[in-house]
Amino acid sequence: MAWDFSTEPEFEEQLAWMRDFVRDEICPLETLDLDEATRDAILAPLKEQVKARGLWAAHLPPDLGGQGFGQVRLGLMHEILGRTPYGPVAFGNNAPDSGNAELLAHGIAASGRDWQREKWLEPLLDGRIRSAFSMTEPDTAGSDPTLLATRAVRHGDDWVIDGHKWFTSNGSVADILVAMVVTDPDAAPHARASMIVVPADAPGVEIVRDVATLEDPGRTDRLHGFGGHAEIRYHAVRVPYENLVGNEGDGFKLAQLRLGPGRIHHCMRWLGQAQRALDMLCERALSRYAHGSLLAEKQTVQNWIADSYAGIQAARLMTLHAAWRMDRDGAPAARTEISAIKFYGAQVLYDVIDRAIQIHGSLGFSTDLPLEQMYRYARAARIYDGPDEVHRVTVARQVLKGYRPAEVPTEHVPTRREDARKKFAALLAEAEGGE
């Protein structure tokens, strides 16, 4: 089995252009205090350059309105974009819009509701509208979506939705909400839910608040075009039946189609962030003199650098392998690999940034460096798109399927010795007779 993560020379040229473009044109925007209108005005010509290079909204196949790059090439792209929160926005594949575009595309293909393409998918891909994914609930469904309580009941040609959601990322600035709701409470647990597009301005949609978090304490951080994590109540919200994404009962299947690629993209963006933190760590190590030598000459600091490098390399290879597996066999076949990189990559990101903060001391703890913000965002990585513990369970269960219980351990030496004596009895007898 060959694992090949190489890409054609033409795409390598695109990656080289992206590295320069992100470093020189996008990263500097982080330092400016921009309002939404100014931010959009500055980003607009940058987005046009991305589109001219054929790199806009590259996460969908051509027949669904994208570039058809595949997960390996997308992963290599996201590693570059992940260095700055502005990167995905400038390239038209920022969460949650990119994942919701994939949902709509798959739903259109499954249901034949092609009108949704013009109404929602194309505007989303063009950046003309924003979206949110409304699944998590404060009282029931968090890491276990089979406990969803929000209901959608069919009334004639409409759905009537009642329920309570929170951590609907981007919800307070979205034009449409993709709500995961129970449409058949009597069905099997993984066939109860469906996804329905709800216009954010539909009567009965109440955006209660943006939940203040460690990532965004006490404020709504719209600097990078992200609307925070909204708490939303649906009060008898009536939308057309045809707003269904895919078919009734497809909610879990669509969620997996959305979350698989999204997790790979998250992991590659984390690698971009981790590499940036390692760059800062190494620069500081070579620049700071204390206790008789440069920090780079201290064994502890050398351990930090070596461990960070090894962790990034391991996570990168694991992520590219998961992407390759998805390209070859599809998302369901890569389930174990995707879960493994989700918890492993999140921990690598957290550890590397933590070391970079430590070597910078009070400067690293301050807002004079981007590390404090990176650190807060890194902590969230171990929770969203499934907490670490859930992904570890998934990996463990899949690994265990390759094993069987044994009353006597298969490596039990006395048993193996007896089996070996029987297997080689003739040769052993001949050898012993020869003596």
Short mmCIF file of C-alpha atoms in Angstrom, two decimals:
data_model
loop_
_atom_site.label_atom_id
_atom_site.label_comp_id
_atom_site.label_asym_id
_atom_site.label_seq_id
_atom_site.Cartn_x
_atom_site.Cartn_y
_atom_site.Cartn_z
CA MET A 1 0.00 0.00 0.00
CA ALA A 2 1.60 3.24 -1.18
CA TRP A 3 1.02 6.47 0.70
CA ASP A 4 1.71 9.36 -1.63
CA PHE A 5 1.16 12.89 -0.38
CA SER A 6 2.91 14.60 -3.29
CA THR A 7 1.07 16.93 -5.63
CA GLU A 8 1.69 18.01 -9.19
CA PRO A 9 4.22 20.83 -9.87
CA GLU A 10 1.43 23.23 -10.83
CA PHE A 11 -0.19 22.88 -7.43
CA GLU A 12 3.17 23.21 -5.67
CA GLU A 13 3.45 26.58 -7.40
CA GLN A 14 0.03 27.50 -6.05
CA LEU A 15 1.12 26.54 -2.53
CA ALA A 16 4.25 28.69 -2.86
CA TRP A 17 2.10 31.63 -3.98
CA MET A 18 -0.25 31.04 -1.04
CA ARG A 19 2.61 31.08 1.48
CA ASP A 20 3.80 34.47 0.23
CA PHE A 21 0.28 35.84 -0.08
CA VAL A 22 -0.75 34.80 3.44
CA ARG A 23 2.48 36.09 4.98
CA ASP A 24 2.65 39.41 3.13
CA GLU A 25 -0.98 40.36 2.48
CA ILE A 26 -3.20 38.63 5.05
CA CYS A 27 -1.23 38.24 8.30
CA PRO A 28 -0.63 42.01 8.65
CA LEU A 29 -4.39 42.54 8.95
CA GLU A 30 -4.31 40.88 12.39
CA THR A 31 -2.67 43.94 13.90
CA LEU A 32 -5.36 46.42 12.80
CA ASP A 33 -8.48 47.32 14.76
CA LEU A 34 -11.01 47.13 11.94
CA ASP A 35 -14.75 47.51 11.94
CA GLU A 36 -16.75 45.07 9.84
CA ALA A 37 -17.18 47.37 6.84
CA THR A 38 -13.48 48.30 6.69
CA ARG A 39 -12.44 44.68 7.09
CA ASP A 40 -14.68 43.62 4.21
CA ALA A 41 -13.41 46.46 2.03
CA ILE A 42 -9.79 45.45 2.59
CA LEU A 43 -10.49 41.77 2.06
CA ALA A 44 -12.50 42.27 -1.14
CA PRO A 45 -9.52 42.81 -3.53
CA LEU A 46 -7.59 40.02 -1.78
CA LYS A 47 -10.50 37.65 -2.41
CA GLU A 48 -10.45 38.64 -6.07
CA GLN A 49 -6.78 37.66 -6.30
CA VAL A 50 -7.62 34.29 -4.77
CA LYS A 51 -10.45 33.78 -7.26
CA ALA A 52 -8.17 34.74 -10.15
CA ARG A 53 -5.76 31.99 -9.06
CA GLY A 54 -8.58 29.42 -9.04
CA LEU A 55 -8.27 28.87 -5.29
CA TRP A 56 -11.62 30.18 -4.08
CA ALA A 57 -13.99 27.78 -2.27
CA ALA A 58 -11.78 24.81 -3.12
CA HIS A 59 -13.52 22.46 -0.68
CA LEU A 60 -16.24 21.25 -3.09
CA PRO A 61 -15.96 19.11 -6.24
CA PRO A 62 -16.53 20.86 -9.58
CA ASP A 63 -20.04 19.47 -10.05
CA LEU A 64 -21.01 21.02 -6.72
CA GLY A 65 -19.50 24.42 -7.44
CA GLY A 66 -15.94 24.01 -6.14
CA GLN A 67 -12.45 23.28 -7.42
CA GLY A 68 -12.30 19.53 -6.83
CA PHE A 69 -8.93 19.55 -5.09
CA GLY A 70 -9.44 16.49 -2.90
CA GLN A 71 -8.57 16.26 0.78
CA VAL A 72 -4.77 15.98 0.47
CA ARG A 73 -4.46 19.21 -1.51
CA LEU A 74 -7.06 20.89 0.66
CA GLY A 75 -5.11 19.81 3.72
CA LEU A 76 -1.90 21.35 2.36
CA MET A 77 -3.82 24.55 1.64
CA HIS A 78 -5.33 24.74 5.11
CA GLU A 79 -1.93 24.29 6.74
CA ILE A 80 -0.94 27.59 5.13
CA LEU A 81 -4.27 29.35 5.76
CA GLY A 82 -4.29 28.25 9.39
CA ARG A 83 -1.43 30.56 10.29
CA THR A 84 -3.94 33.42 10.60
CA PRO A 85 -7.67 33.58 11.34
CA TYR A 86 -8.08 35.74 8.25
CA GLY A 87 -6.69 33.03 5.92
CA PRO A 88 -9.83 30.89 5.51
CA VAL A 89 -11.99 34.03 5.15
CA ALA A 90 -9.85 35.35 2.30
CA PHE A 91 -10.02 31.98 0.50
CA GLY A 92 -13.74 31.36 0.88
CA ASN A 93 -13.49 28.24 3.03
CA ASN A 94 -13.96 29.55 6.53
CA ALA A 95 -15.98 27.60 9.07
CA PRO A 96 -18.87 27.12 9.41
CA ASP A 97 -19.73 28.35 5.90
CA SER A 98 -17.52 25.82 4.13
CA GLY A 99 -19.04 22.88 6.00
CA ASN A 100 -22.57 24.16 5.46
CA ALA A 101 -21.90 24.54 1.74
CA GLU A 102 -20.90 20.88 1.69
CA LEU A 103 -24.10 19.98 3.53
CA LEU A 104 -26.24 21.86 1.03
CA ALA A 105 -24.37 20.35 -1.90
CA HIS A 106 -24.82 16.80 -0.62
CA GLY A 107 -28.43 17.54 0.22
CA ILE A 108 -29.17 18.84 -3.27
CA ALA A 109 -27.58 15.76 -4.81
CA ALA A 110 -29.64 13.46 -2.58
CA SER A 111 -33.00 15.23 -2.86
CA GLY A 112 -32.95 16.81 -6.31
CA ARG A 113 -33.98 20.20 -4.88
CA ASP A 114 -31.80 22.09 -7.30
CA TRP A 115 -33.45 25.41 -6.47
CA GLN A 116 -31.49 25.38 -3.20
CA ARG A 117 -28.31 25.78 -5.25
CA GLU A 118 -29.28 29.20 -6.55
CA LYS A 119 -30.98 30.36 -3.36
CA TRP A 120 -28.38 29.30 -0.77
CA LEU A 121 -25.41 27.31 -2.07
CA GLU A 122 -24.10 29.71 -4.70
CA PRO A 123 -24.51 32.82 -2.51
CA LEU A 124 -22.72 30.98 0.30
CA LEU A 125 -19.85 30.00 -1.98
CA ASP A 126 -19.61 33.57 -3.31
CA GLY A 127 -19.53 35.01 0.20
CA ARG A 128 -22.78 36.92 -0.33
CA ILE A 129 -24.49 35.29 2.65
CA ARG A 130 -23.32 33.78 5.94
CA SER A 131 -24.50 30.60 7.64
CA ALA A 132 -24.50 28.77 10.96
CA PHE A 133 -24.81 25.11 11.99
CA SER A 134 -27.39 24.80 14.78
CA MET A 135 -27.04 21.41 16.49
CA THR A 136 -25.71 21.65 20.07
CA GLU A 137 -28.27 22.04 22.86
CA PRO A 138 -27.63 23.32 26.41
CA ASP A 139 -29.73 20.75 28.28
CA THR A 140 -29.43 17.58 26.20
CA ALA A 141 -27.36 17.17 23.08
CA GLY A 142 -23.68 17.98 23.36
CA SER A 143 -21.29 15.15 22.63
CA ASP A 144 -24.25 12.76 22.13
CA PRO A 145 -26.49 14.09 19.33
CA THR A 146 -28.88 11.14 19.70
CA LEU A 147 -30.29 13.14 22.64
CA LEU A 148 -31.49 16.02 20.46
CA ALA A 149 -34.70 17.53 21.82
CA THR A 150 -35.48 20.29 19.31
CA ARG A 151 -38.49 19.15 17.29
CA ALA A 152 -39.78 19.87 13.81
CA VAL A 153 -43.37 18.80 13.20
CA ARG A 154 -44.86 18.80 9.73
CA HIS A 155 -47.98 20.92 9.26
CA GLY A 156 -49.15 20.67 5.67
CA ASP A 157 -46.43 22.11 3.46
CA ASP A 158 -44.46 23.53 6.41
CA TRP A 159 -42.24 22.49 9.27
CA VAL A 160 -42.94 24.01 12.68
CA ILE A 161 -39.79 24.05 14.80
CA ASP A 162 -39.58 24.39 18.59
CA GLY A 163 -36.44 24.07 20.64
CA HIS A 164 -33.42 25.56 22.32
CA LYS A 165 -29.88 25.59 20.86
CA TRP A 166 -26.63 27.13 21.88
CA PHE A 167 -23.05 27.31 20.62
CA THR A 168 -24.52 27.85 17.17
CA SER A 169 -21.24 29.22 15.87
CA ASN A 170 -21.72 32.29 13.68
CA GLY A 171 -25.41 32.32 14.59
CA SER A 172 -25.63 36.01 15.45
CA VAL A 173 -24.37 37.14 12.04
CA ALA A 174 -25.79 34.37 9.86
CA ASP A 175 -28.38 34.79 7.15
CA ILE A 176 -29.40 31.12 7.32
CA LEU A 177 -29.30 28.54 10.10
CA VAL A 178 -28.88 24.86 9.27
CA ALA A 179 -30.80 23.34 12.15
CA MET A 180 -30.49 19.68 13.12
CA VAL A 181 -33.85 18.69 14.59
CA VAL A 182 -35.87 15.60 15.46
CA THR A 183 -38.48 14.90 12.77
CA ASP A 184 -39.34 11.28 13.68
CA PRO A 185 -38.98 10.64 17.44
CA ASP A 186 -40.10 7.02 17.03
CA ALA A 187 -37.36 6.08 14.57
CA ALA A 188 -34.05 4.44 15.44
CA PRO A 189 -31.70 6.86 17.28
CA HIS A 190 -29.59 7.63 14.19
CA ALA A 191 -32.64 8.04 11.93
CA ARG A 192 -34.65 10.45 14.09
CA ALA A 193 -33.03 13.70 12.99
CA SER A 194 -33.14 15.80 9.85
CA MET A 195 -31.55 19.07 8.79
CA ILE A 196 -33.65 22.07 7.82
CA VAL A 197 -32.58 25.49 6.54
CA VAL A 198 -34.09 28.25 8.68
CA PRO A 199 -33.77 31.90 7.57
CA ALA A 200 -32.31 33.80 10.51
CA ASP A 201 -35.01 36.44 10.18
CA ALA A 202 -37.90 33.95 10.23
CA PRO A 203 -40.61 34.82 12.77
CA GLY A 204 -39.98 32.96 16.02
CA VAL A 205 -36.19 32.80 15.73
CA GLU A 206 -34.77 34.42 18.86
CA ILE A 207 -31.04 35.10 18.96
CA VAL A 208 -30.76 35.21 22.73
CA ARG A 209 -27.08 36.14 23.03
CA ASP A 210 -23.55 35.32 22.05
CA VAL A 211 -22.19 33.13 24.83
CA ALA A 212 -19.02 34.63 26.29
CA THR A 213 -16.23 32.05 26.33
CA LEU A 214 -12.57 31.58 27.18
CA GLU A 215 -11.99 31.97 23.46
CA ASP A 216 -13.90 35.25 23.37
CA PRO A 217 -14.42 36.45 26.98
CA GLY A 218 -17.07 39.07 27.59
CA ARG A 219 -17.36 40.27 24.03
CA THR A 220 -18.23 39.22 20.50
CA ASP A 221 -15.10 38.94 18.39
CA ARG A 222 -16.15 39.91 14.88
CA LEU A 223 -12.62 40.91 13.92
CA HIS A 224 -12.16 37.88 11.70
CA GLY A 225 -15.71 37.82 10.39
CA PHE A 226 -16.94 35.37 13.00
CA GLY A 227 -20.12 36.04 14.96
CA GLY A 228 -19.44 34.16 18.18
CA HIS A 229 -21.33 31.21 19.61
CA ALA A 230 -25.02 32.05 19.74
CA GLU A 231 -27.77 30.84 22.03
CA ILE A 232 -30.95 30.52 19.96
CA ARG A 233 -34.54 29.69 20.77
CA TYR A 234 -36.94 28.47 18.12
CA HIS A 235 -40.51 29.47 19.01
CA ALA A 236 -42.95 27.73 16.62
CA VAL A 237 -40.76 28.74 13.68
CA ARG A 238 -42.58 27.92 10.45
CA VAL A 239 -40.54 27.21 7.30
CA PRO A 240 -41.45 25.43 4.05
CA TYR A 241 -41.14 21.64 4.00
CA GLU A 242 -38.86 21.99 0.98
CA ASN A 243 -36.24 23.70 3.19
CA LEU A 244 -35.26 20.16 4.18
CA VAL A 245 -31.60 19.39 3.47
CA GLY A 246 -31.47 16.02 1.76
CA ASN A 247 -34.22 13.67 2.93
CA GLU A 248 -36.03 13.08 6.19
CA GLY A 249 -33.88 11.13 8.63
CA ASP A 250 -30.62 12.07 6.86
CA GLY A 251 -29.40 14.29 9.71
CA PHE A 252 -26.73 11.98 11.11
CA LYS A 253 -25.51 10.86 7.71
CA LEU A 254 -25.18 14.45 6.53
CA ALA A 255 -23.46 15.45 9.77
CA GLN A 256 -20.77 12.83 9.20
CA LEU A 257 -20.29 13.98 5.60
CA ARG A 258 -19.83 17.51 6.92
CA LEU A 259 -17.69 16.78 9.96
CA GLY A 260 -15.20 14.34 8.39
CA PRO A 261 -13.60 16.75 5.92
CA GLY A 262 -14.07 19.62 8.36
CA ARG A 263 -12.01 17.85 11.02
CA ILE A 264 -9.15 17.31 8.57
CA HIS A 265 -9.22 20.99 7.65
CA HIS A 266 -9.26 21.96 11.34
CA CYS A 267 -6.27 19.71 12.01
CA MET A 268 -4.27 21.16 9.13
CA ARG A 269 -5.09 24.71 10.23
CA TRP A 270 -3.90 23.76 13.71
CA LEU A 271 -0.60 22.66 12.18
CA GLY A 272 -0.23 26.12 10.64
CA GLN A 273 -0.84 27.67 14.04
CA ALA A 274 1.51 25.22 15.77
CA GLN A 275 4.28 25.92 13.24
CA ARG A 276 3.84 29.64 13.78
CA ALA A 277 4.18 29.12 17.54
CA LEU A 278 7.29 26.98 17.00
CA ASP A 279 8.76 29.73 14.81
CA MET A 280 8.28 32.20 17.66
CA LEU A 281 9.70 29.72 20.17
CA CYS A 282 12.88 29.17 18.14
CA GLU A 283 13.38 32.86 17.41
CA ARG A 284 13.12 33.64 21.11
CA ALA A 285 15.50 30.83 22.00
CA LEU A 286 18.16 32.27 19.72
CA SER A 287 17.58 35.86 20.87
CA ARG A 288 17.25 35.74 24.65
CA TYR A 289 20.31 35.52 26.92
CA ALA A 290 19.85 34.46 30.55
CA HIS A 291 21.86 32.72 33.27
CA GLY A 292 25.10 32.63 31.33
CA SER A 293 23.93 31.49 27.87
CA LEU A 294 21.29 31.77 25.19
CA LEU A 295 18.03 30.01 25.91
CA ALA A 296 18.73 27.85 22.85
CA GLU A 297 21.63 26.32 24.75
CA LYS A 298 19.48 25.22 27.70
CA GLN A 299 18.58 21.53 27.63
CA THR A 300 14.99 22.15 28.71
CA VAL A 301 14.46 24.58 25.83
CA GLN A 302 16.08 22.15 23.42
CA ASN A 303 13.63 19.51 24.64
CA TRP A 304 10.73 21.90 23.99
CA ILE A 305 11.92 22.51 20.46
CA ALA A 306 12.54 18.84 19.71
CA ASP A 307 9.23 17.71 21.19
CA SER A 308 7.34 20.44 19.32
CA TYR A 309 8.98 19.57 16.02
CA ALA A 310 8.31 15.85 16.46
CA GLY A 311 4.71 16.44 17.51
CA ILE A 312 4.01 18.69 14.51
CA GLN A 313 5.61 16.22 12.10
CA ALA A 314 3.68 13.28 13.55
CA ALA A 315 0.38 15.17 13.46
CA ARG A 316 1.06 16.36 9.93
CA LEU A 317 1.74 12.86 8.62
CA MET A 318 -1.29 11.46 10.46
CA THR A 319 -3.50 14.19 8.99
CA LEU A 320 -2.22 13.77 5.45
CA HIS A 321 -2.70 10.01 5.76
CA ALA A 322 -6.30 10.56 6.88
CA ALA A 323 -6.82 12.92 3.95
CA TRP A 324 -5.31 10.39 1.53
CA ARG A 325 -7.53 7.67 2.95
CA MET A 326 -10.60 9.88 2.49
CA ASP A 327 -9.65 10.66 -1.11
CA ARG A 328 -9.17 6.96 -1.84
CA ASP A 329 -11.93 5.29 0.19
CA GLY A 330 -14.32 7.99 1.38
CA ALA A 331 -15.05 9.54 4.77
CA PRO A 332 -16.68 6.49 6.45
CA ALA A 333 -13.62 4.33 5.75
CA ALA A 334 -11.35 6.97 7.30
CA ARG A 335 -13.35 7.29 10.50
CA THR A 336 -10.61 5.93 12.77
CA GLU A 337 -7.90 8.07 11.19
CA ILE A 338 -10.05 11.20 11.41
CA SER A 339 -10.86 10.66 15.10
CA ALA A 340 -7.19 10.00 15.87
CA ILE A 341 -5.97 13.25 14.33
CA LYS A 342 -8.76 15.22 15.99
CA PHE A 343 -7.61 14.52 19.55
CA TYR A 344 -3.90 14.12 18.78
CA GLY A 345 -3.63 17.28 16.69
CA ALA A 346 -5.55 19.35 19.24
CA GLN A 347 -3.12 18.31 21.98
CA VAL A 348 -0.06 19.04 19.84
CA LEU A 349 -1.41 22.51 19.07
CA TYR A 350 -2.04 23.23 22.73
CA ASP A 351 1.38 21.96 23.85
CA VAL A 352 3.42 23.87 21.27
CA ILE A 353 1.68 27.16 21.98
CA ASP A 354 2.08 26.58 25.72
CA ARG A 355 5.83 26.12 25.30
CA ALA A 356 6.07 29.24 23.14
CA ILE A 357 4.28 31.27 25.81
CA GLN A 358 6.58 29.87 28.50
CA ILE A 359 9.78 30.82 26.72
CA HIS A 360 8.53 34.39 26.17
CA GLY A 361 7.60 34.79 29.84
CA SER A 362 5.49 37.86 30.58
CA LEU A 363 5.67 38.95 26.92
CA GLY A 364 4.10 35.66 25.83
CA PHE A 365 1.34 36.11 28.40
CA SER A 366 0.56 39.59 27.10
CA THR A 367 -1.44 40.71 24.08
CA ASP A 368 1.73 42.15 22.54
CA LEU A 369 2.15 38.74 20.90
CA PRO A 370 -0.57 36.67 19.21
CA LEU A 371 0.22 33.70 21.46
CA GLU A 372 -2.36 34.51 24.14
CA GLN A 373 -5.18 34.52 21.58
CA MET A 374 -3.81 31.39 19.91
CA TYR A 375 -3.73 29.70 23.33
CA ARG A 376 -7.37 30.50 24.06
CA TYR A 377 -8.47 29.23 20.65
CA ALA A 378 -6.33 26.09 21.06
CA ARG A 379 -8.18 25.13 24.23
CA ALA A 380 -11.46 25.11 22.31
CA ALA A 381 -9.97 22.67 19.79
CA ARG A 382 -10.25 19.86 22.33
CA ILE A 383 -14.03 20.34 22.57
CA TYR A 384 -15.60 21.40 19.28
CA ASP A 385 -16.40 18.90 16.50
CA GLY A 386 -16.52 16.25 19.22
CA PRO A 387 -14.53 16.32 22.49
CA ASP A 388 -11.28 14.41 22.78
CA GLU A 389 -12.86 11.71 24.92
CA VAL A 390 -15.46 10.83 22.27
CA HIS A 391 -12.81 10.53 19.57
CA ARG A 392 -10.61 8.37 21.79
CA VAL A 393 -13.57 6.04 22.35
CA THR A 394 -14.13 5.87 18.58
CA VAL A 395 -10.50 5.00 17.92
CA ALA A 396 -10.36 2.43 20.71
CA ARG A 397 -13.53 0.70 19.53
CA GLN A 398 -12.36 0.55 15.93
CA VAL A 399 -8.93 -0.77 16.94
CA LEU A 400 -10.47 -3.42 19.18
CA LYS A 401 -12.50 -4.78 16.26
CA GLY A 402 -9.25 -6.23 14.93
CA TYR A 403 -8.75 -8.42 18.01
CA ARG A 404 -10.41 -11.42 19.66
CA PRO A 405 -10.43 -12.52 23.30
CA ALA A 406 -8.11 -15.39 24.25
CA GLU A 407 -8.32 -17.56 27.35
CA VAL A 408 -4.57 -18.09 27.08
CA PRO A 409 -2.58 -15.09 25.82
CA THR A 410 -1.44 -15.64 22.23
CA GLU A 411 2.09 -14.62 23.24
CA HIS A 412 2.22 -17.09 26.20
CA VAL A 413 5.71 -18.50 25.87
CA PRO A 414 5.15 -22.03 27.28
CA THR A 415 2.17 -22.55 24.96
CA ARG A 416 4.06 -21.18 21.99
CA ARG A 417 7.05 -23.37 22.85
CA GLU A 418 4.87 -26.50 22.82
CA ASP A 419 3.34 -25.46 19.47
CA ALA A 420 6.79 -24.82 18.06
CA ARG A 421 8.00 -28.26 19.17
CA LYS A 422 5.08 -29.86 17.34
CA LYS A 423 5.61 -27.73 14.24
CA PHE A 424 9.30 -28.54 13.96
CA ALA A 425 9.17 -32.04 15.49
CA ALA A 426 10.77 -33.80 12.53
CA LEU A 427 13.59 -31.33 12.20
CA LEU A 428 14.18 -31.31 15.95
CA ALA A 429 14.30 -35.14 16.00
CA GLU A 430 16.73 -35.16 13.09
CA ALA A 431 18.93 -32.58 14.77
CA GLU A 432 18.88 -34.42 18.07
CA GLY A 433 19.64 -37.75 16.30
CA GLY A 434 22.57 -36.17 14.55
CA GLU A 435 24.12 -35.30 17.84
#
